mmCIF file of C-alpha atoms in Angstrom:
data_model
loop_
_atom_site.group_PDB
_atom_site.id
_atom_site.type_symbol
_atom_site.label_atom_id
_atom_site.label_comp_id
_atom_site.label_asym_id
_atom_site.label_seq_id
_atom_site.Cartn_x
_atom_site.Cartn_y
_atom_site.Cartn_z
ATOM 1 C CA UNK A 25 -24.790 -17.876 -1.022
ATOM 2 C CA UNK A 26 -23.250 -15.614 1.928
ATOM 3 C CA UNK A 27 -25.138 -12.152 2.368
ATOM 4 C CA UNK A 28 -26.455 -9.696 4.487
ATOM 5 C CA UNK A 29 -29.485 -8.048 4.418
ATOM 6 C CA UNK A 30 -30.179 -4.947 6.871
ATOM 7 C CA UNK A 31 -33.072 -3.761 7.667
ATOM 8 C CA UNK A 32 -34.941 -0.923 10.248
ATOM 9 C CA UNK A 33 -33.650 1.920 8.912
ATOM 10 C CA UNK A 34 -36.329 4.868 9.259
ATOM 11 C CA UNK A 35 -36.872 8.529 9.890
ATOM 12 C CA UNK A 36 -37.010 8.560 13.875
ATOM 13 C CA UNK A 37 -36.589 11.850 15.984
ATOM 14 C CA UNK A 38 -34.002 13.443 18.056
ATOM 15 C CA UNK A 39 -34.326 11.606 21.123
ATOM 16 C CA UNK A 40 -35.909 8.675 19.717
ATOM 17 C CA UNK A 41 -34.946 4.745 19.377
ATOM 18 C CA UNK A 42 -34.657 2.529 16.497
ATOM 19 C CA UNK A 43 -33.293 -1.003 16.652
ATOM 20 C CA UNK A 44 -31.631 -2.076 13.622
ATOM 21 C CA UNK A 45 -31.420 -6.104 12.072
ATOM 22 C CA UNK A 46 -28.684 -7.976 10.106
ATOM 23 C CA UNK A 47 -29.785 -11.438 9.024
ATOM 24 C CA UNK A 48 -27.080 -13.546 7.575
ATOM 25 C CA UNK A 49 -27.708 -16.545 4.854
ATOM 26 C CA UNK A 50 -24.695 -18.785 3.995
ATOM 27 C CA UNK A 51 -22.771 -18.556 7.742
ATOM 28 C CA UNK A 52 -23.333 -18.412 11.055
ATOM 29 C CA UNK A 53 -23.072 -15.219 13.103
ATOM 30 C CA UNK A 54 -22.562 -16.552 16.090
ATOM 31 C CA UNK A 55 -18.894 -18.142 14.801
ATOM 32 C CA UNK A 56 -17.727 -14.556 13.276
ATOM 33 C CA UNK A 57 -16.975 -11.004 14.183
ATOM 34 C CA UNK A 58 -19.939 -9.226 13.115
ATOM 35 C CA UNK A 59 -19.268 -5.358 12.753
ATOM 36 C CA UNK A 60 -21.714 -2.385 11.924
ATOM 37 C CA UNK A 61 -20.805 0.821 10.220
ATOM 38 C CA UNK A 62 -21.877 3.914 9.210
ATOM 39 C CA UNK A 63 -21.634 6.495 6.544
ATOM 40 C CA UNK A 64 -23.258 9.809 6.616
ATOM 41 C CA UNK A 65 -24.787 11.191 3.419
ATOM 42 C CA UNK A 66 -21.934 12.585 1.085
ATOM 43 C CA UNK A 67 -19.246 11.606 4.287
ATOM 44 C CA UNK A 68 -16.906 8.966 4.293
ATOM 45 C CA UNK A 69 -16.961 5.701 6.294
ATOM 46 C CA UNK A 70 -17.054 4.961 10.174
ATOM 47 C CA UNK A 71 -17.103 1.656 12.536
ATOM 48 C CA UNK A 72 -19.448 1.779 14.915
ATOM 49 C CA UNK A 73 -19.720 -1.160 16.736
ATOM 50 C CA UNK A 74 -18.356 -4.762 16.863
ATOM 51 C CA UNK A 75 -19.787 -8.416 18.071
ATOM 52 C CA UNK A 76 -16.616 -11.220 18.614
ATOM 53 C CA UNK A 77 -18.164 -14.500 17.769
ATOM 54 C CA UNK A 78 -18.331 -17.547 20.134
ATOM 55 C CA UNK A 79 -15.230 -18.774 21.267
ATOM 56 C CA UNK A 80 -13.148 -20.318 24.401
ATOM 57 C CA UNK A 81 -12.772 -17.559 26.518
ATOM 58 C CA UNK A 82 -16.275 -15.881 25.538
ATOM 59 C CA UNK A 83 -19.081 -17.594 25.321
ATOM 60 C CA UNK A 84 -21.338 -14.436 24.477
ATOM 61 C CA UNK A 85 -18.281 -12.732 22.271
ATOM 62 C CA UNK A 86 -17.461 -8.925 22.852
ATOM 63 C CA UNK A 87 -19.156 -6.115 22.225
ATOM 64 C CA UNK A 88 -16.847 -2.982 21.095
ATOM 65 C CA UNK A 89 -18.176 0.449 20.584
ATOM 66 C CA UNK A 90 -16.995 3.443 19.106
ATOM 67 C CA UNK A 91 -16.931 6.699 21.403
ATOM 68 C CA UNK A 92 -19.407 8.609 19.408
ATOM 69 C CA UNK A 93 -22.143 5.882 20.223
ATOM 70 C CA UNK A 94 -20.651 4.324 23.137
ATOM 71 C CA UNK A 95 -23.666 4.169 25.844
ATOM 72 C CA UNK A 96 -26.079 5.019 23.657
ATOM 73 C CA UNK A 97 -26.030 2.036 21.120
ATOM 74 C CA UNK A 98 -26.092 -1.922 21.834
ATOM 75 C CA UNK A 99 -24.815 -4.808 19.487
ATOM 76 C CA UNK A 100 -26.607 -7.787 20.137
ATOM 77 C CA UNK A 101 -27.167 -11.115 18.727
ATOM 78 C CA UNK A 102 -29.934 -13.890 17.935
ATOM 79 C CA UNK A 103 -27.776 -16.904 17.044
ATOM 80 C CA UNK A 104 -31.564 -18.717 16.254
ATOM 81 C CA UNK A 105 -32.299 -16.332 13.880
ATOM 82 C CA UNK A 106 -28.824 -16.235 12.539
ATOM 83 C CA UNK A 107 -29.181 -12.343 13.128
ATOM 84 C CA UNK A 108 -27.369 -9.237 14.343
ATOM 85 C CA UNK A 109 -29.238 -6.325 15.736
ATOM 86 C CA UNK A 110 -27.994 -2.886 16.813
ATOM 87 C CA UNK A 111 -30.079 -0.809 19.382
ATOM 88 C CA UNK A 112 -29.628 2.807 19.071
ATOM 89 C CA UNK A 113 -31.242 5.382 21.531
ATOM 90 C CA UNK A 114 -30.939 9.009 22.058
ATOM 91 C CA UNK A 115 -30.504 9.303 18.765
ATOM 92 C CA UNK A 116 -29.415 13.379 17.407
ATOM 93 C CA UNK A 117 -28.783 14.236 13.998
ATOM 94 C CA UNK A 118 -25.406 13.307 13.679
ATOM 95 C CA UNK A 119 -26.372 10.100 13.528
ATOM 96 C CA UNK A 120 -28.283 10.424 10.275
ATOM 97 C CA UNK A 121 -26.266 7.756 8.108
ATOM 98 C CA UNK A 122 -27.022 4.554 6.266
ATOM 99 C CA UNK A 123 -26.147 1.489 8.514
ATOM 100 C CA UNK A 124 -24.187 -1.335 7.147
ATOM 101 C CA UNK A 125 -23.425 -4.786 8.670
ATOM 102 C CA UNK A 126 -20.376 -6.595 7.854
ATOM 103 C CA UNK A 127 -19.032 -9.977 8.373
ATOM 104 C CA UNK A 128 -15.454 -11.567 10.406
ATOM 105 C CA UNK A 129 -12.877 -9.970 7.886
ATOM 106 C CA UNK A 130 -15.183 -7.240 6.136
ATOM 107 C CA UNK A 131 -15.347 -9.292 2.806
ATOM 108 C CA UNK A 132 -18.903 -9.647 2.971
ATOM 109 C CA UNK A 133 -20.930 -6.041 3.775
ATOM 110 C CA UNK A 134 -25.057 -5.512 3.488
ATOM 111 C CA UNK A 135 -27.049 -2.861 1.153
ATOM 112 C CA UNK A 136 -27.423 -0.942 4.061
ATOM 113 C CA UNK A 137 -30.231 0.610 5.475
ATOM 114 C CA UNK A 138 -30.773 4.249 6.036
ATOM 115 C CA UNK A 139 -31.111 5.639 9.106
ATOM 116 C CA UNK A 140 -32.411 9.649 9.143
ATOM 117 C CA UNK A 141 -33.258 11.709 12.388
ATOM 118 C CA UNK A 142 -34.569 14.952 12.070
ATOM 119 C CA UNK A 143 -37.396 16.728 13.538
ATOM 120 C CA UNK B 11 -6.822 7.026 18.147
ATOM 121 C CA UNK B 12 -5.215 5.677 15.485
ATOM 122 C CA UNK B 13 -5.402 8.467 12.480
ATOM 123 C CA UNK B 14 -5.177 7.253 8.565
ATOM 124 C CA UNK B 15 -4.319 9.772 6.268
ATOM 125 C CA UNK B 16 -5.202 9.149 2.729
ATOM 126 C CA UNK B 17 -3.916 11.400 -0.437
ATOM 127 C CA UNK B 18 -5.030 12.450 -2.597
ATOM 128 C CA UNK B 19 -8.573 13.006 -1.805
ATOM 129 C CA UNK B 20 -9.450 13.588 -5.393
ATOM 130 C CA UNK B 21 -7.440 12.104 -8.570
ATOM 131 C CA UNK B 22 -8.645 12.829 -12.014
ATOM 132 C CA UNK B 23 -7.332 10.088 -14.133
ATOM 133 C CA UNK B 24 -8.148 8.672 -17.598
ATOM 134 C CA UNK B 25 -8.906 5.487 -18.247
ATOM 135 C CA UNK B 26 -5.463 3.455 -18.678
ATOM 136 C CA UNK B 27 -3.471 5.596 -16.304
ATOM 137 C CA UNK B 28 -1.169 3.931 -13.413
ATOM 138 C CA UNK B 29 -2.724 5.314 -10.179
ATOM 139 C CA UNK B 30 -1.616 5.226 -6.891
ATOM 140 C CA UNK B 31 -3.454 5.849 -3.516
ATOM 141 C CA UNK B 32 -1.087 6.731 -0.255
ATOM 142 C CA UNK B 33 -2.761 5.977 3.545
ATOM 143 C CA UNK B 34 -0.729 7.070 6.149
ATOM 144 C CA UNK B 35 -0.935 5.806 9.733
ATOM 145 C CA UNK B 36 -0.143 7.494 13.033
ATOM 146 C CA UNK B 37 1.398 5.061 15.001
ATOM 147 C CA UNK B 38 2.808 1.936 13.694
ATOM 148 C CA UNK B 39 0.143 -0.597 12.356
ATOM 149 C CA UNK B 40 2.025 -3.580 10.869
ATOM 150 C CA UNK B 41 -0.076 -4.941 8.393
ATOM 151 C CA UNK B 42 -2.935 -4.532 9.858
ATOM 152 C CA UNK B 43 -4.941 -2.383 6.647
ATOM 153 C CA UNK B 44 -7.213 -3.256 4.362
ATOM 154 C CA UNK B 45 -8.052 -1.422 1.174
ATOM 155 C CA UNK B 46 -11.840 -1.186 -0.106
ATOM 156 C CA UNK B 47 -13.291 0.847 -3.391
ATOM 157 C CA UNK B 48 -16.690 1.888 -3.312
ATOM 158 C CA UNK B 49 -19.079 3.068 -5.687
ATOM 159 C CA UNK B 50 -22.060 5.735 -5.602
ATOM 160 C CA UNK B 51 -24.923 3.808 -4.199
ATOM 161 C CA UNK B 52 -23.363 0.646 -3.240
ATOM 162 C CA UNK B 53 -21.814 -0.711 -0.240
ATOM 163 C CA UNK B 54 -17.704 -1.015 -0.085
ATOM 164 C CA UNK B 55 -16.360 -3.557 -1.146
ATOM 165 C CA UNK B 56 -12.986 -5.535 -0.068
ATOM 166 C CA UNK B 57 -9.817 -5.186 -2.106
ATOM 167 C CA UNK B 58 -7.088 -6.300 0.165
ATOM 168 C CA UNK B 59 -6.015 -7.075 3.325
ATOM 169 C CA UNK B 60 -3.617 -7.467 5.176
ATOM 170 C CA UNK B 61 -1.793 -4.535 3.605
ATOM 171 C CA UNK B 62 -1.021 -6.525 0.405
ATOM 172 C CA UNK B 63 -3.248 -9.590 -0.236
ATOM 173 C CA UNK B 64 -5.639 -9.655 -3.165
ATOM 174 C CA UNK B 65 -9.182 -10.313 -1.951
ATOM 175 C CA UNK B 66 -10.382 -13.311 -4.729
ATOM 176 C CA UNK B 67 -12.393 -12.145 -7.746
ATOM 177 C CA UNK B 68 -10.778 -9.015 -7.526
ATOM 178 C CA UNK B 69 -8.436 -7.840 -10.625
ATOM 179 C CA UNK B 70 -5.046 -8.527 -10.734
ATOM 180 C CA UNK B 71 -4.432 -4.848 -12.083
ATOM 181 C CA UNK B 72 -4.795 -3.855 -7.833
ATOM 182 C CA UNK B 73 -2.165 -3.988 -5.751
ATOM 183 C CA UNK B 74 -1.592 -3.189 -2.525
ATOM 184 C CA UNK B 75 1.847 -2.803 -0.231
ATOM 185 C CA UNK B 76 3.742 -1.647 2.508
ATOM 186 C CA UNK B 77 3.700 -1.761 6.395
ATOM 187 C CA UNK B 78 4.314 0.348 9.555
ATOM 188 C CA UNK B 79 2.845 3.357 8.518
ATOM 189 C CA UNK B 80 3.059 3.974 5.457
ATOM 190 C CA UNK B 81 0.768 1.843 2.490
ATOM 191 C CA UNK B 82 -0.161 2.475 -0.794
ATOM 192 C CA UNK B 83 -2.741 1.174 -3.425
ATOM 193 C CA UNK B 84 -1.686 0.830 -6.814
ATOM 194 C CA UNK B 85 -3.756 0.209 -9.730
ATOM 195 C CA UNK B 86 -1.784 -0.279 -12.572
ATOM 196 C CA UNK B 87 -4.323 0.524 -15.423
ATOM 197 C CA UNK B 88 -7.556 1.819 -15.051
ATOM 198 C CA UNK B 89 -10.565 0.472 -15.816
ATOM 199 C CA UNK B 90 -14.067 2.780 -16.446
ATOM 200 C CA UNK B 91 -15.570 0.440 -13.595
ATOM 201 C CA UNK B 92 -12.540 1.174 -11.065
ATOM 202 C CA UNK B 93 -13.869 5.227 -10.797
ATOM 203 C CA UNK B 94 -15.014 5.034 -7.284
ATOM 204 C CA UNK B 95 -14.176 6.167 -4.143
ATOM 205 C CA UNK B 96 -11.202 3.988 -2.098
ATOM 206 C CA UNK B 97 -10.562 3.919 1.142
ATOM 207 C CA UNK B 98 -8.227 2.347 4.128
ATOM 208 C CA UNK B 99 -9.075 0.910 7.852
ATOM 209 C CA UNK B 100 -6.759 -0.109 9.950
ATOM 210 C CA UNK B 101 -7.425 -3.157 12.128
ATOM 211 C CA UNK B 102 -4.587 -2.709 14.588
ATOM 212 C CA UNK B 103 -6.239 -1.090 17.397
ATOM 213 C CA UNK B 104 -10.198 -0.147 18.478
ATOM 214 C CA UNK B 105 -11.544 2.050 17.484
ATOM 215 C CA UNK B 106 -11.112 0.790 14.049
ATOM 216 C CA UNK B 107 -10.667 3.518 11.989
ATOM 217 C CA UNK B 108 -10.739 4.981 8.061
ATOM 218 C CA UNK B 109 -8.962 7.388 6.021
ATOM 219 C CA UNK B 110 -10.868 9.895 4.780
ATOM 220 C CA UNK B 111 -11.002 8.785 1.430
ATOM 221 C CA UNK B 112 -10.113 8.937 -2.249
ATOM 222 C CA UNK B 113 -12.163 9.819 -5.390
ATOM 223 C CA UNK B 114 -11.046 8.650 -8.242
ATOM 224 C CA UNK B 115 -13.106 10.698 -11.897
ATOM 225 C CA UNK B 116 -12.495 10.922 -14.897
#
């Protein structure tokens, strides 16, 4: 079966770091787009960040970021573990969402997992 | 940026009713929009893509269409599981971006 399970979430501080994990069952990260998004409590939806998978001209794939998180937050990937991972730092409130992890074309999302920052 | 305006953000609707969900782009996205309903607690789930194409499993009673800038979501009677909230992305141009959304209540 194809999922996503996210986990890492937690109550962190302004300032602070948390590193968030998407492990995939049923596919292979490294061969898809793997995308993170957001979604403040009550709020709608938001990309955040995006991995390309493995191809001709990347061996590594892309990382794309939106501005809001842009030097603050790092997609990565462990193709042995079959998992995606987003690094956050200097984290503020406005961050305070639940996380979800999607796959290539968005047709297969995680639970989510719930990221709050307050002091 | 590429801005997606949805309307309306609320629709009160009764179970049977035809409804239909506007998203409006900025500049012109081809068919680059997907559609996705969510509900309370859960994570969103696919609908269509490419502006008009039925994700599988989902009911034939959705419907999506148009192209440019202008796209709608149809749903031509409504089910008690289809009250949710819907919402557009565009996958023209980073940043990827959503409309603001639609709730759909009884």
């Amino acid at each position: 079966e194809v999922q996503l399970l996210e986990s890492g979430g937690d109550l962190v501080q302004p300032g602070g770091s948390l590193r968030l994990s998407c492990v995939a069952s049923g596919f292979t990260v490294s061969s898809n787009t793997m995308t993170w998004f957001r979604q403040a409590p009550g709020k709608g939806l938001e990309w955040v960040s995006d991995m390309t998978g493995i191809s001709i001209t990347s061996r590594t794939g892309t990382a794309y970021y939106a501005d809001s998180v842009k030097g603050r937050f790092t997609i990565s990937r462990d193709n042995s573990k079959n998992t995606v991972y987003l690094q956050m730092s200097s984290l503020s409130v406005e961050d305070t969402a639940k996380y979800y992890c999607a796959k290539g074309s968005f047709d297969i999302w995680g639970q989510g997992t719930m990221v709050i920052v307050s002091s | 940026d590429i801005q997606l305006t949805q309307s309306p953000s609320f629709l009160s609707a009764s179970v049977g009713d035809r409804v239909t969900i506007t998203c409006r782009a900025s500049q012109d996205i081809s068919t680059y929009l997907v559609w996705y309903h969510q509900k309370p607690g859960e994570a969103p789930k696919l609908l269509i893509s490419a502006a008009s194409t039925l994700q599988s499993g989902v009911p034939s009673r959705f419907s999506g269409s148009g192209s440019g800038t202008e796209f709608t979501l149809t749903v031509s009677s409504l089910q008690p599981e289809d009250f949710a909230a819907y919402y557009c992305q565009q996958l023209k141009l980073y940043p990827l971006t959503f409309g603001g959304g639609t709730k759909v209540e009884i």
